[in-house]
Amino acid sequence: VDRAGHGELENGELSFLARLEARLTPAPPGQTWIGDDAAVVRGSRQALLVAADAVVAGVHADLALCGLDDLGWKALAVNLSDLAAMGAGPAWAVVTVCAPPGTDLDLLYDGLLEAAATYRCPVVGGDLSSSPCLVVSVTVGGTMPTGAAPVLRSGAAAGDSIWLTGAVGASAAGLAALRRGERSGALVDAHRRPQPLLAAGRAAAEAGATAMIDVSDGFALDLWRLARASGVGVQLEQLPVAPGATAEQALGGGEDYQLVFTAPPEALVPDTFRAATLPDPIWCGRCTAAGGTLELGGEPLPVSGWEHRL
Amino acid sequence: VDRAGHGELENGELSFLARLEARLTPAPPGQTWIGDDAAVVRGSRQALLVAADAVVAGVHADLALCGLDDLGWKALAVNLSDLAAMGAGPAWAVVTVCAPPGTDLDLLYDGLLEAAATYRCPVVGGDLSSSPCLVVSVTVGGTMPTGAAPVLRSGAAAGDSIWLTGAVGASAAGLAALRRGERSGALVDAHRRPQPLLAAGRAAAEAGATAMIDVSDGFALDLWRLARASGVGVQLEQLPVAPGATAEQALGGGEDYQLVFTAPPEALVPDTFRAATLPDPIWCGRCTAAGGTLELGGEPLPVSGWEHRL
């Protein structure tokens, strides 16, 4: 922060904000987005879903390997993935950027607003602050399709099938490729520009998903969280490894943002996905009554993934 | 972040989260707060107000002078003040904490949850991340009393009276006192534990406020923002200086979280405040048709305040 005279104001925060405001989707009549103490958005009698996730430079994104635009994209995408993992769709986002002086905020917002446009999630407000390190903290609001209930982590029952919306490990393999000096390709893209699977989340909810979570910290750890919340055990019959990734990257790499969900064995899951013209989900195994156990091919599976050291 | 084996998980993020979860207000039936990908909160057909503000250690709070509990209090309080400045009341908060390893998160949450209890704003979700610097990023949702419209910055008209809910400058005077070595007293409290004036914001809305803003960056700068948004000029007849503060602290100090609002001259503003058993608001001057001008006692006033250098 800096105490600034009237003249100086035009060169710092205010001029960036004016530029940003011009880039944002304008609010529809009756709503007020940027420019007041709080944003005013449309209410809905339906439940409101709220998710919050921060991306910290040097922790969640290595700026030697990813651009500020990638970091901006990721900050919104990981939040949208949380909505996808409930079967919800996005309604709005608020974006708080805490950045060291000199950070190219326009580039950061290039990526963030590209994600906002791609997934139709308007940025309605936020905050901008100077900071010794770069943190992009996003909160998203969303709603379920009419009549649908949010898919929690806790609804899986013994006997339910376990499905993945796609193979895992691509993001970790992409990070390894970036560290080897590669700068393009499908794996690198998977790491730099994760895709929130909003349509797949809706399809899973519609197919009767009993529990769902997104693979952010590692397939094994996130599946373990779902199983623990549901009080079930997990018997995996197969591990869908993304092309170019290793089994270790698939199990523990994280940041894949594929969705893992459970459904009764009789649910017509692939039919629902085909009707929505989505890639077939992959059957991985089943839930068991032996809560606290996690097995792959009959062997106990160590849970590993990303945890923040505090 | 750290890749952690199953055993280690219990000692880091997960154990703090379990402790935190036990301290939070439990969700009412039909809602899901902490513990899933997104929080599920009650919807409302009314407009939803969303505000986001971050507190960065070393920028918004000097941890040599304030405790981590004060920083936690402040992070929620400044967001509630944004709702107060619309005439709204709080519904929920999501809290994202990005903290260096070893930060006393329990102490931080002591202050934050004290504010949440004081102002009846449940924490329904959030995120926790390791970070090179301490950032507490909060988003709050709120609603207006039934039938009331949000009070924007842009509604003031020439001829409207300008009111302050209380004298300004106490926070800046408190910071100066802390720097001189004082550790208690009303001014120090004003700096360490700002009070969001939710009841006063409601009363102002009820009294017919045409525009409102909270004094976060400095009385002159925030009033100038209101005037600019409304396209009016400002003629201040008096500057209400808090006891113990200087005129400079009152004009430019900021962080007072008093509310400045405008109302037609015939509005019975003090009566409304007295009916709500609130301290009398202070009449400061009037709006003029000369947009872009800001005068105190007939002299042009330089706008100064806090701006983030970016």
Coordinates of C-alpha atoms in Angstrom, one line a residue:
Chain A
V1 CA 0.0 0.0 0.0
D2 CA 1.1 3.5 -0.6
R3 CA -0.5 6.8 0.4
A4 CA -1.1 8.3 -2.9
G5 CA -2.0 11.9 -3.9
H6 CA -4.9 12.5 -6.3
G7 CA -2.7 12.6 -9.4
E8 CA -0.8 9.4 -8.6
L9 CA -4.0 7.5 -8.3
E10 CA -4.5 7.4 -12.0
N11 CA -1.3 5.4 -12.5
G12 CA -1.8 2.5 -10.1
E13 CA -4.7 0.5 -8.9
L14 CA -7.4 2.7 -10.3
S15 CA -6.1 2.7 -13.8
F16 CA -5.8 -1.1 -13.9
L17 CA -9.3 -1.4 -12.4
A18 CA -10.7 0.9 -15.1
R19 CA -9.0 -1.2 -17.7
L20 CA -10.2 -4.4 -16.1
E21 CA -13.8 -3.1 -15.7
A22 CA -13.9 -2.5 -19.5
R23 CA -13.0 -6.2 -20.1
L24 CA -15.6 -7.7 -17.9
T25 CA -19.0 -8.9 -18.9
P26 CA -21.5 -6.0 -18.1
A27 CA -24.1 -6.7 -15.4
P28 CA -27.6 -7.4 -16.7
P29 CA -30.3 -4.8 -15.7
G30 CA -31.1 -4.8 -12.0
Q31 CA -27.7 -6.2 -11.0
T32 CA -24.5 -4.4 -10.0
W33 CA -21.2 -6.1 -10.5
I34 CA -17.9 -4.3 -10.3
G35 CA -17.5 -0.8 -8.8
D36 CA -19.5 -0.8 -5.5
D37 CA -18.8 -2.1 -2.0
A38 CA -20.5 -5.4 -2.9
A39 CA -21.8 -7.0 -6.1
V40 CA -25.5 -7.4 -6.4
V41 CA -26.4 -10.7 -8.2
R42 CA -29.7 -12.4 -9.0
G43 CA -31.1 -14.5 -6.2
S44 CA -32.5 -18.0 -6.7
R45 CA -34.8 -20.0 -4.5
Q46 CA -32.6 -23.0 -5.2
A47 CA -29.7 -23.9 -3.0
L48 CA -26.6 -21.8 -3.7
L49 CA -23.3 -23.7 -4.0
V50 CA -20.2 -21.8 -3.0
A51 CA -16.6 -23.0 -3.5
A52 CA -13.3 -21.2 -2.8
D53 CA -9.8 -22.1 -3.8
A54 CA -6.6 -20.1 -4.0
V55 CA -3.7 -20.5 -6.4
V56 CA -0.3 -19.4 -4.9
A57 CA 2.6 -18.7 -7.2
G58 CA 5.5 -21.1 -6.3
V59 CA 3.1 -23.5 -4.6
H60 CA 0.4 -24.4 -7.1
A61 CA 2.1 -23.0 -10.2
D62 CA 5.8 -22.6 -11.0
L63 CA 6.0 -19.4 -12.9
A64 CA 9.3 -20.6 -14.5
L65 CA 7.1 -23.3 -16.3
C66 CA 3.7 -21.7 -16.6
G67 CA 2.7 -18.2 -17.6
L68 CA 0.7 -15.7 -15.5
D69 CA -2.1 -16.3 -17.9
D70 CA -2.0 -20.0 -17.1
L71 CA -2.0 -19.2 -13.4
G72 CA -5.1 -17.0 -14.0
W73 CA -6.8 -19.7 -16.0
K74 CA -6.1 -22.3 -13.3
A75 CA -7.3 -20.1 -10.5
L76 CA -10.8 -20.0 -12.0
A77 CA -10.7 -23.5 -13.5
V78 CA -10.0 -25.3 -10.2
N79 CA -13.0 -23.5 -8.6
L80 CA -15.3 -24.5 -11.5
S81 CA -14.1 -28.0 -11.0
D82 CA -15.4 -27.9 -7.4
L83 CA -18.8 -27.0 -8.8
A84 CA -18.5 -29.7 -11.4
A85 CA -17.9 -32.2 -8.6
M86 CA -21.3 -31.3 -7.1
G87 CA -23.1 -31.6 -10.4
A88 CA -23.6 -27.8 -10.4
G89 CA -23.1 -25.1 -13.0
P90 CA -21.4 -21.7 -12.4
A91 CA -23.4 -18.5 -11.7
W92 CA -20.7 -16.0 -10.8
A93 CA -17.1 -15.6 -9.6
V94 CA -15.4 -13.1 -7.4
V95 CA -11.6 -12.8 -7.8
T96 CA -9.1 -11.5 -5.2
V97 CA -5.6 -10.9 -6.5
C98 CA -2.8 -10.1 -4.1
A99 CA 0.3 -9.4 -6.1
P100 CA 3.8 -8.0 -5.8
P101 CA 4.3 -4.5 -7.4
G102 CA 5.1 -4.9 -11.1
T103 CA 3.1 -8.1 -11.6
D104 CA 1.6 -8.2 -15.1
L105 CA -2.0 -8.3 -14.0
D106 CA -3.3 -7.8 -17.5
L107 CA -1.7 -11.1 -18.5
L108 CA -3.0 -12.9 -15.4
Y109 CA -6.5 -11.7 -16.3
D110 CA -6.1 -12.7 -19.9
G111 CA -6.1 -16.4 -18.8
L112 CA -8.6 -15.9 -16.0
L113 CA -11.1 -14.2 -18.3
E114 CA -10.5 -16.7 -21.1
A115 CA -11.6 -19.4 -18.6
A116 CA -14.6 -17.2 -17.5
A117 CA -15.7 -16.9 -21.2
T118 CA -15.1 -20.5 -22.0
Y119 CA -17.2 -21.8 -19.0
R120 CA -19.7 -18.8 -19.0
C121 CA -18.9 -17.7 -15.5
P122 CA -19.0 -13.9 -15.2
V123 CA -16.5 -12.2 -12.8
V124 CA -18.8 -10.0 -10.7
G125 CA -16.4 -8.6 -8.2
G126 CA -13.3 -9.0 -6.1
D127 CA -10.4 -7.3 -4.6
L128 CA -6.9 -6.2 -5.6
S129 CA -4.1 -5.7 -3.1
S130 CA -0.4 -5.4 -3.1
S131 CA 1.3 -8.3 -1.4
P132 CA 4.8 -9.8 -1.0
C133 CA 3.8 -12.9 -2.9
L134 CA 1.3 -13.7 -5.6
V135 CA -2.0 -15.2 -4.5
V136 CA -5.1 -15.5 -6.7
S137 CA -8.1 -16.4 -4.5
V138 CA -11.4 -17.1 -6.2
T139 CA -14.9 -17.8 -4.9
V140 CA -17.5 -19.1 -7.2
G141 CA -21.3 -19.4 -6.8
G142 CA -23.3 -22.0 -8.6
T143 CA -26.6 -23.7 -8.8
M144 CA -27.9 -27.2 -9.7
P145 CA -30.1 -27.9 -12.7
T146 CA -33.8 -27.5 -11.7
G147 CA -34.9 -30.4 -9.5
A148 CA -31.4 -31.9 -9.1
A149 CA -29.8 -32.2 -5.7
P150 CA -26.0 -31.6 -5.1
V151 CA -23.9 -34.7 -5.3
L152 CA -22.0 -34.8 -2.0
R153 CA -18.9 -36.9 -1.1
S154 CA -20.9 -38.8 1.5
G155 CA -23.5 -40.6 -0.4
A156 CA -21.7 -43.8 -1.6
A157 CA -23.0 -47.1 -0.5
A158 CA -21.3 -50.6 -0.4
G159 CA -21.9 -52.2 -3.8
D160 CA -21.8 -48.9 -5.7
S161 CA -19.7 -48.9 -8.8
I162 CA -16.8 -46.4 -9.0
W163 CA -16.4 -44.4 -12.2
L164 CA -13.8 -42.0 -13.5
T165 CA -14.7 -39.4 -16.2
G166 CA -11.3 -40.0 -17.8
A167 CA -7.8 -41.4 -17.2
V168 CA -5.6 -39.7 -14.7
G169 CA -1.9 -38.7 -14.4
A170 CA -1.8 -36.4 -17.4
S171 CA -1.2 -33.2 -15.3
A172 CA 1.7 -34.8 -13.3
A173 CA 3.2 -36.1 -16.5
G174 CA 2.8 -32.7 -18.1
L175 CA 4.7 -31.1 -15.2
A176 CA 7.5 -33.7 -15.6
A177 CA 7.6 -32.8 -19.3
L178 CA 7.8 -29.1 -18.5
R179 CA 10.7 -29.8 -16.1
R180 CA 12.5 -31.7 -18.9
G181 CA 12.1 -28.6 -21.1
E182 CA 9.1 -29.5 -23.2
R183 CA 6.8 -26.5 -23.8
S184 CA 3.9 -27.9 -25.7
G185 CA 1.8 -31.0 -26.3
A186 CA -1.3 -32.6 -24.7
L187 CA 0.4 -33.4 -21.4
V188 CA 1.8 -29.9 -21.0
D189 CA -1.6 -28.5 -21.8
A190 CA -3.2 -30.8 -19.2
H191 CA -0.9 -29.3 -16.6
R192 CA -1.1 -25.6 -17.7
R193 CA -4.8 -25.4 -18.6
P194 CA -6.9 -27.8 -16.5
Q195 CA -10.4 -28.3 -17.8
P196 CA -13.3 -28.2 -15.3
L197 CA -15.6 -31.0 -16.4
L198 CA -18.9 -29.2 -15.9
A199 CA -20.9 -31.2 -18.4
A200 CA -19.5 -34.5 -17.2
G201 CA -20.5 -33.5 -13.6
R202 CA -24.0 -32.8 -14.7
A203 CA -24.2 -36.1 -16.6
A204 CA -22.9 -38.0 -13.6
A205 CA -25.6 -36.4 -11.4
E206 CA -28.2 -37.2 -14.0
A207 CA -27.0 -40.8 -14.2
G208 CA -27.7 -41.2 -10.5
A209 CA -24.3 -40.5 -9.0
T210 CA -24.4 -41.2 -5.2
A211 CA -21.1 -39.4 -4.4
M212 CA -18.6 -37.4 -6.4
I213 CA -15.2 -35.6 -6.0
D214 CA -12.8 -34.0 -8.4
V215 CA -9.2 -35.3 -8.6
S216 CA -7.2 -32.3 -7.4
D217 CA -4.8 -33.8 -4.8
G218 CA -4.4 -37.3 -6.3
F219 CA -6.7 -40.0 -7.4
A220 CA -6.0 -42.3 -4.5
L221 CA -6.2 -39.5 -1.9
D222 CA -9.4 -37.9 -3.3
L223 CA -11.1 -41.3 -3.7
W224 CA -10.0 -42.1 -0.1
R225 CA -11.7 -38.8 1.0
L226 CA -14.9 -39.8 -0.8
A227 CA -14.8 -43.3 0.8
R228 CA -14.1 -41.9 4.3
A229 CA -17.0 -39.4 4.0
S230 CA -19.3 -42.2 2.8
G231 CA -18.1 -44.7 5.4
V232 CA -17.3 -47.3 2.7
G233 CA -14.2 -49.2 1.5
V234 CA -12.8 -49.2 -2.0
Q235 CA -11.9 -52.1 -4.2
L236 CA -10.3 -50.9 -7.4
E237 CA -10.1 -53.4 -10.3
Q238 CA -8.2 -51.1 -12.6
L239 CA -6.3 -47.8 -12.7
P240 CA -7.0 -45.8 -15.8
V241 CA -3.6 -44.2 -16.6
A242 CA -3.5 -41.4 -19.1
P243 CA -1.3 -42.0 -22.2
G244 CA 2.2 -40.8 -21.4
A245 CA 1.8 -41.0 -17.6
T246 CA 3.0 -43.5 -15.1
A247 CA 0.9 -45.5 -12.6
E248 CA 2.5 -43.4 -9.9
Q249 CA 1.5 -40.2 -11.6
A250 CA -2.0 -41.5 -12.1
L251 CA -2.4 -42.5 -8.4
G252 CA -0.8 -39.6 -6.7
G253 CA -0.1 -36.8 -9.1
G254 CA -3.2 -34.8 -8.7
E255 CA -4.4 -31.7 -10.6
D256 CA -6.2 -33.9 -13.2
Y257 CA -9.6 -32.5 -12.4
Q258 CA -11.2 -35.7 -13.7
L259 CA -14.3 -36.5 -11.6
V260 CA -14.6 -39.7 -9.6
F261 CA -18.1 -40.7 -8.8
T262 CA -20.0 -43.7 -7.5
A263 CA -23.4 -45.0 -8.7
P264 CA -25.5 -48.1 -8.0
P265 CA -24.4 -51.0 -10.3
E266 CA -27.6 -50.9 -12.2
A267 CA -27.3 -47.2 -13.1
L268 CA -27.0 -46.6 -16.9
V269 CA -24.0 -44.4 -16.6
P270 CA -22.4 -44.8 -20.0
D271 CA -25.7 -44.3 -21.7
T272 CA -26.3 -41.0 -20.0
F273 CA -22.8 -39.8 -21.0
R274 CA -23.3 -40.9 -24.6
A275 CA -26.6 -39.1 -24.7
A276 CA -24.7 -36.0 -23.6
T277 CA -22.1 -36.7 -26.2
L278 CA -19.3 -37.0 -23.6
P279 CA -16.4 -39.5 -23.6
D280 CA -17.4 -42.8 -22.0
P281 CA -16.6 -42.8 -18.3
I282 CA -14.3 -45.6 -17.1
W283 CA -15.5 -48.2 -14.6
C284 CA -12.7 -48.7 -12.0
G285 CA -14.2 -50.9 -9.3
R286 CA -16.7 -50.9 -6.4
C287 CA -17.4 -49.7 -2.9
T288 CA -17.3 -52.3 -0.1
A289 CA -18.6 -52.4 3.4
A290 CA -15.0 -52.5 4.8
G291 CA -14.7 -48.8 5.6
G292 CA -11.2 -47.4 5.7
T293 CA -9.7 -49.9 3.2
L294 CA -8.5 -49.0 -0.2
E295 CA -7.3 -51.8 -2.5
L296 CA -6.1 -52.0 -6.1
G297 CA -6.2 -55.4 -7.7
G298 CA -6.5 -57.0 -4.3
E299 CA -3.5 -55.2 -2.8
P300 CA -3.7 -52.5 -0.2
L301 CA -3.0 -49.1 -1.7
P302 CA -1.0 -46.4 0.1
V303 CA -2.8 -43.1 0.0
S304 CA -0.6 -40.3 -1.2
G305 CA -1.2 -36.9 -2.7
W306 CA -0.6 -33.3 -2.1
E307 CA -1.0 -31.9 1.3
H308 CA -0.2 -28.4 2.5
R309 CA 2.4 -28.4 5.1
L310 CA 1.3 -26.0 7.9
Chain B
V1 CA 2.7 -28.1 -0.6
D2 CA 4.3 -31.3 0.2
R3 CA 3.7 -34.7 -1.1
A4 CA 2.8 -36.6 2.1
G5 CA 2.3 -40.2 2.9
H6 CA -0.9 -41.4 4.6
G7 CA 0.7 -41.2 8.1
E8 CA 1.9 -37.7 7.7
L9 CA -1.5 -36.4 6.6
E10 CA -2.7 -36.5 10.2
N11 CA -0.2 -33.9 11.4
G12 CA -0.7 -31.1 8.9
E13 CA -3.6 -29.7 7.0
L14 CA -6.1 -32.5 7.9
S15 CA -5.7 -32.3 11.6
F16 CA -6.0 -28.5 11.6
L17 CA -9.1 -28.8 9.4
A18 CA -10.6 -31.4 11.8
R19 CA -10.0 -29.0 14.7
L20 CA -11.5 -26.1 12.8
E21 CA -14.5 -28.0 11.7
A22 CA -15.3 -28.7 15.3
R23 CA -15.3 -25.0 16.1
L24 CA -17.6 -23.9 13.3
T25 CA -21.3 -23.4 13.5
P26 CA -22.9 -26.7 12.2
A27 CA -25.0 -26.4 9.1
P28 CA -28.8 -26.5 9.4
P29 CA -30.6 -29.5 8.0
G30 CA -30.5 -29.5 4.2
Q31 CA -27.3 -27.5 3.9
T32 CA -23.7 -28.7 3.7
W33 CA -21.0 -26.3 4.9
I34 CA -17.4 -27.5 5.5
G35 CA -16.2 -30.8 4.1
D36 CA -17.3 -31.1 0.5
D37 CA -16.1 -29.6 -2.8
A38 CA -18.5 -26.7 -2.4
A39 CA -20.7 -25.5 0.4
V40 CA -24.5 -25.8 -0.1
V41 CA -26.3 -22.8 1.4
R42 CA -29.9 -21.8 1.4
G43 CA -31.1 -19.8 -1.7
S44 CA -33.2 -16.7 -1.6
R45 CA -35.3 -15.1 -4.3
Q46 CA -33.9 -11.7 -3.1
A47 CA -30.8 -10.3 -4.7
L48 CA -27.6 -11.8 -3.3
L49 CA -24.9 -9.4 -2.3
V50 CA -21.3 -10.6 -2.6
A51 CA -18.2 -8.8 -1.3
A52 CA -14.6 -9.9 -1.2
D53 CA -11.6 -8.4 0.5
A54 CA -8.2 -9.7 1.5
V55 CA -6.0 -8.8 4.4
V56 CA -2.3 -9.3 3.7
A57 CA 0.2 -9.4 6.6
G58 CA 2.6 -6.6 6.4
V59 CA 0.3 -4.6 4.1
H60 CA -3.0 -4.3 5.9
A61 CA -1.8 -5.4 9.3
D62 CA 1.6 -5.1 11.0
L63 CA 2.1 -8.3 13.0
A64 CA 4.6 -6.5 15.2
L65 CA 1.7 -4.3 16.4
C66 CA -1.4 -6.6 16.0
G67 CA -2.0 -10.2 16.9
L68 CA -2.9 -12.9 14.4
D69 CA -6.3 -12.9 16.1
D70 CA -6.7 -9.2 15.3
L71 CA -5.8 -10.0 11.7
G72 CA -8.4 -12.8 11.6
W73 CA -11.0 -10.4 13.1
K74 CA -10.1 -7.7 10.6
A75 CA -10.3 -10.0 7.6
L76 CA -14.0 -10.8 8.3
A77 CA -14.9 -7.3 9.7
V78 CA -13.8 -5.4 6.6
N79 CA -16.0 -7.7 4.5
L80 CA -19.0 -7.2 6.7
S81 CA -18.4 -3.5 6.5
D82 CA -18.8 -3.8 2.7
L83 CA -22.2 -5.4 3.3
A84 CA -23.1 -2.6 5.8
A85 CA -22.3 0.0 3.2
M86 CA -25.0 -1.5 1.0
G87 CA -27.5 -1.6 3.9
A88 CA -27.3 -5.4 3.8
G89 CA -26.9 -8.1 6.4
P90 CA -24.6 -11.1 6.4
A91 CA -25.7 -14.6 5.4
W92 CA -22.4 -16.5 5.1
A93 CA -18.6 -16.2 4.7
V94 CA -16.0 -18.3 3.0
V95 CA -12.5 -17.9 4.2
T96 CA -9.3 -18.7 2.3
V97 CA -6.1 -18.7 4.4
C98 CA -2.7 -18.8 2.6
A99 CA -0.1 -19.0 5.3
P100 CA 3.6 -19.8 5.7
P101 CA 4.3 -23.1 7.5
G102 CA 4.2 -22.6 11.3
T103 CA 1.6 -19.9 11.3
D104 CA -0.6 -20.1 14.4
L105 CA -3.8 -20.7 12.5
D106 CA -5.8 -21.5 15.7
L107 CA -5.0 -17.9 16.9
L108 CA -5.9 -16.4 13.5
Y109 CA -9.3 -18.3 13.6
D110 CA -9.8 -17.2 17.3
G111 CA -10.3 -13.6 16.1
L112 CA -12.0 -14.5 12.8
L113 CA -14.6 -16.7 14.6
E114 CA -15.1 -14.1 17.3
A115 CA -16.1 -11.7 14.6
A116 CA -18.3 -14.4 13.0
A117 CA -20.1 -15.0 16.3
T118 CA -20.4 -11.2 17.1
Y119 CA -22.0 -10.4 13.8
R120 CA -23.8 -13.7 13.3
C121 CA -22.1 -14.6 10.0
P122 CA -21.4 -18.3 9.8
V123 CA -18.2 -19.5 8.0
V124 CA -19.5 -22.1 5.5
G125 CA -16.4 -23.0 3.6
G126 CA -13.0 -21.9 2.3
D127 CA -9.6 -23.1 1.5
L128 CA -6.3 -23.5 3.2
S129 CA -3.0 -23.4 1.5
S130 CA 0.7 -23.0 2.3
S131 CA 2.2 -19.8 1.0
P132 CA 5.4 -17.7 1.2
C133 CA 3.3 -14.8 2.8
L134 CA 0.2 -14.6 4.9
V135 CA -3.0 -13.7 3.1
V136 CA -6.5 -14.1 4.5
S137 CA -9.0 -13.7 1.6
V138 CA -12.7 -13.6 2.6
T139 CA -15.9 -13.6 0.6
V140 CA -19.2 -12.8 2.2
G141 CA -22.7 -13.2 1.0
G142 CA -25.6 -11.1 2.3
T143 CA -29.1 -10.0 1.7
M144 CA -31.2 -6.9 2.1
P145 CA -34.1 -6.7 4.6
T146 CA -37.3 -7.7 2.8
G147 CA -38.4 -5.0 0.4
A148 CA -35.3 -2.9 0.7
A149 CA -33.0 -2.2 -2.3
P150 CA -29.2 -2.1 -2.0
V151 CA -27.8 1.4 -1.5
L152 CA -25.2 1.9 -4.2
R153 CA -22.5 4.5 -4.5
S154 CA -24.1 6.0 -7.5
G155 CA -27.4 7.3 -6.2
A156 CA -26.5 10.7 -4.7
A157 CA -28.1 13.8 -6.2
A158 CA -27.2 17.5 -6.0
G159 CA -28.7 19.0 -2.9
D160 CA -28.5 15.7 -0.9
S161 CA -27.1 16.0 2.6
I162 CA -23.9 14.1 3.5
W163 CA -23.9 12.2 6.7
L164 CA -21.2 10.2 8.6
T165 CA -22.2 7.5 11.1
G166 CA -19.4 8.7 13.4
A167 CA -16.2 10.7 13.6
V168 CA -13.2 9.5 11.6
G169 CA -9.5 9.2 12.2
A170 CA -9.5 6.9 15.2
S171 CA -7.9 3.9 13.4
A172 CA -5.0 6.0 12.0
A173 CA -4.6 7.6 15.5
G174 CA -4.6 4.1 17.0
L175 CA -1.9 2.9 14.6
A176 CA 0.2 5.9 15.5
A177 CA -0.3 5.1 19.2
L178 CA 0.7 1.5 18.6
R179 CA 3.9 2.7 16.9
R180 CA 4.6 4.9 19.9
G181 CA 4.4 1.7 22.1
E182 CA 0.8 2.0 23.4
R183 CA -0.9 -1.4 23.6
S184 CA -4.4 -0.6 24.8
G185 CA -7.1 2.1 24.8
A186 CA -10.0 3.1 22.5
L187 CA -7.8 4.3 19.6
V188 CA -5.7 1.1 19.6
D189 CA -8.9 -0.9 19.7
A190 CA -10.3 1.1 16.8
H191 CA -7.3 0.1 14.8
R192 CA -7.0 -3.6 15.9
R193 CA -10.7 -4.5 16.0
P194 CA -12.7 -2.4 13.5
Q195 CA -16.4 -2.7 13.9
P196 CA -18.6 -3.2 10.8
L197 CA -21.6 -0.9 11.3
L198 CA -24.3 -3.3 10.1
A199 CA -27.1 -1.8 12.1
A200 CA -26.2 1.8 11.1
G201 CA -26.1 0.7 7.4
R202 CA -29.6 -0.7 7.8
A203 CA -30.8 2.4 9.5
A204 CA -29.3 4.6 6.8
A205 CA -31.0 2.6 4.1
E206 CA -34.3 2.8 6.0
A207 CA -33.8 6.6 6.4
G208 CA -33.7 6.9 2.7
A209 CA -30.0 6.9 1.9
T210 CA -29.4 7.6 -1.8
A211 CA -25.8 6.5 -1.8
M212 CA -23.4 5.0 0.7
I213 CA -19.8 3.8 1.1
D214 CA -17.6 2.7 4.0
V215 CA -14.5 4.6 5.0
S216 CA -11.8 2.1 4.3
D217 CA -9.2 4.0 2.4
G218 CA -9.7 7.5 3.8
F219 CA -12.8 9.7 4.3
A220 CA -11.8 12.1 1.5
L221 CA -11.0 9.4 -1.0
D222 CA -14.0 7.3 -0.3
L223 CA -16.4 10.3 -0.3
W224 CA -14.7 11.3 -3.6
R225 CA -15.5 7.8 -5.0
L226 CA -19.1 8.1 -4.0
A227 CA -19.3 11.6 -5.6
R228 CA -17.7 10.4 -8.8
A229 CA -20.0 7.4 -9.1
S230 CA -23.0 9.7 -8.5
G231 CA -21.7 12.5 -10.8
V232 CA -22.0 15.1 -8.0
G233 CA -19.6 17.5 -6.3
V234 CA -19.1 17.7 -2.5
Q235 CA -19.3 20.7 -0.2
L236 CA -18.2 19.7 3.3
E237 CA -19.1 22.1 6.0
Q238 CA -17.4 20.2 8.8
L239 CA -15.0 17.4 9.4
P240 CA -15.9 15.2 12.3
V241 CA -12.6 14.3 13.9
A242 CA -12.5 11.4 16.4
P243 CA -11.2 12.4 19.8
G244 CA -7.4 11.9 19.9
A245 CA -7.1 12.0 16.1
T246 CA -5.8 14.8 13.9
A247 CA -7.6 16.4 11.0
E248 CA -5.1 14.7 8.6
Q249 CA -5.8 11.3 10.2
A250 CA -9.6 12.0 9.9
L251 CA -9.3 13.0 6.2
G252 CA -6.8 10.5 4.9
G253 CA -6.2 7.8 7.5
G254 CA -8.8 5.2 6.5
E255 CA -9.7 1.9 8.1
D256 CA -12.4 3.7 10.2
Y257 CA -15.3 1.7 8.7
Q258 CA -17.7 4.5 9.5
L259 CA -20.3 4.8 6.8
V260 CA -20.7 8.0 4.7
F261 CA -24.1 8.3 3.1
T262 CA -26.2 10.9 1.3
A263 CA -29.9 11.5 1.8
P264 CA -32.4 14.1 0.6
P265 CA -32.3 17.1 2.9
E266 CA -35.9 16.4 4.1
A267 CA -35.1 12.8 5.2
L268 CA -35.5 12.3 8.9
V269 CA -32.1 10.7 9.3
P270 CA -31.4 11.3 13.1
D271 CA -34.9 10.2 14.0
T272 CA -34.4 6.9 12.2
F273 CA -31.1 6.3 14.0
R274 CA -32.6 7.2 17.4
A275 CA -35.4 4.8 16.8
A276 CA -32.8 2.1 16.2
T277 CA -31.0 3.3 19.4
L278 CA -27.9 4.1 17.4
P279 CA -25.5 7.1 17.9
D280 CA -26.7 10.2 16.1
P281 CA -25.2 10.4 12.6
I282 CA -23.2 13.6 11.9
W283 CA -24.2 16.0 9.2
C284 CA -21.1 17.0 7.2
G285 CA -22.3 19.0 4.2
R286 CA -24.1 18.6 0.9
C287 CA -23.8 17.4 -2.6
T288 CA -23.5 19.9 -5.4
A289 CA -24.1 19.9 -9.1
A290 CA -20.4 20.7 -9.7
G291 CA -19.2 17.1 -10.4
G292 CA -15.5 16.4 -9.7
T293 CA -15.2 19.1 -7.0
L294 CA -14.5 18.4 -3.3
E295 CA -14.5 21.3 -0.9
L296 CA -14.1 21.6 2.9
G297 CA -15.2 24.9 4.4
G298 CA -15.0 26.5 0.9
E299 CA -11.5 25.4 0.2
P300 CA -10.6 22.7 -2.4
L301 CA -9.7 19.4 -0.6
P302 CA -6.8 17.2 -1.9
V303 CA -7.9 13.6 -2.2
S304 CA -5.6 11.3 -0.4
G305 CA -5.9 7.8 0.9
W306 CA -4.5 4.3 0.6
E307 CA -3.9 2.9 -2.8
H308 CA -2.2 -0.3 -3.6
R309 CA 0.9 0.2 -5.7
L310 CA 0.9 -2.2 -8.5

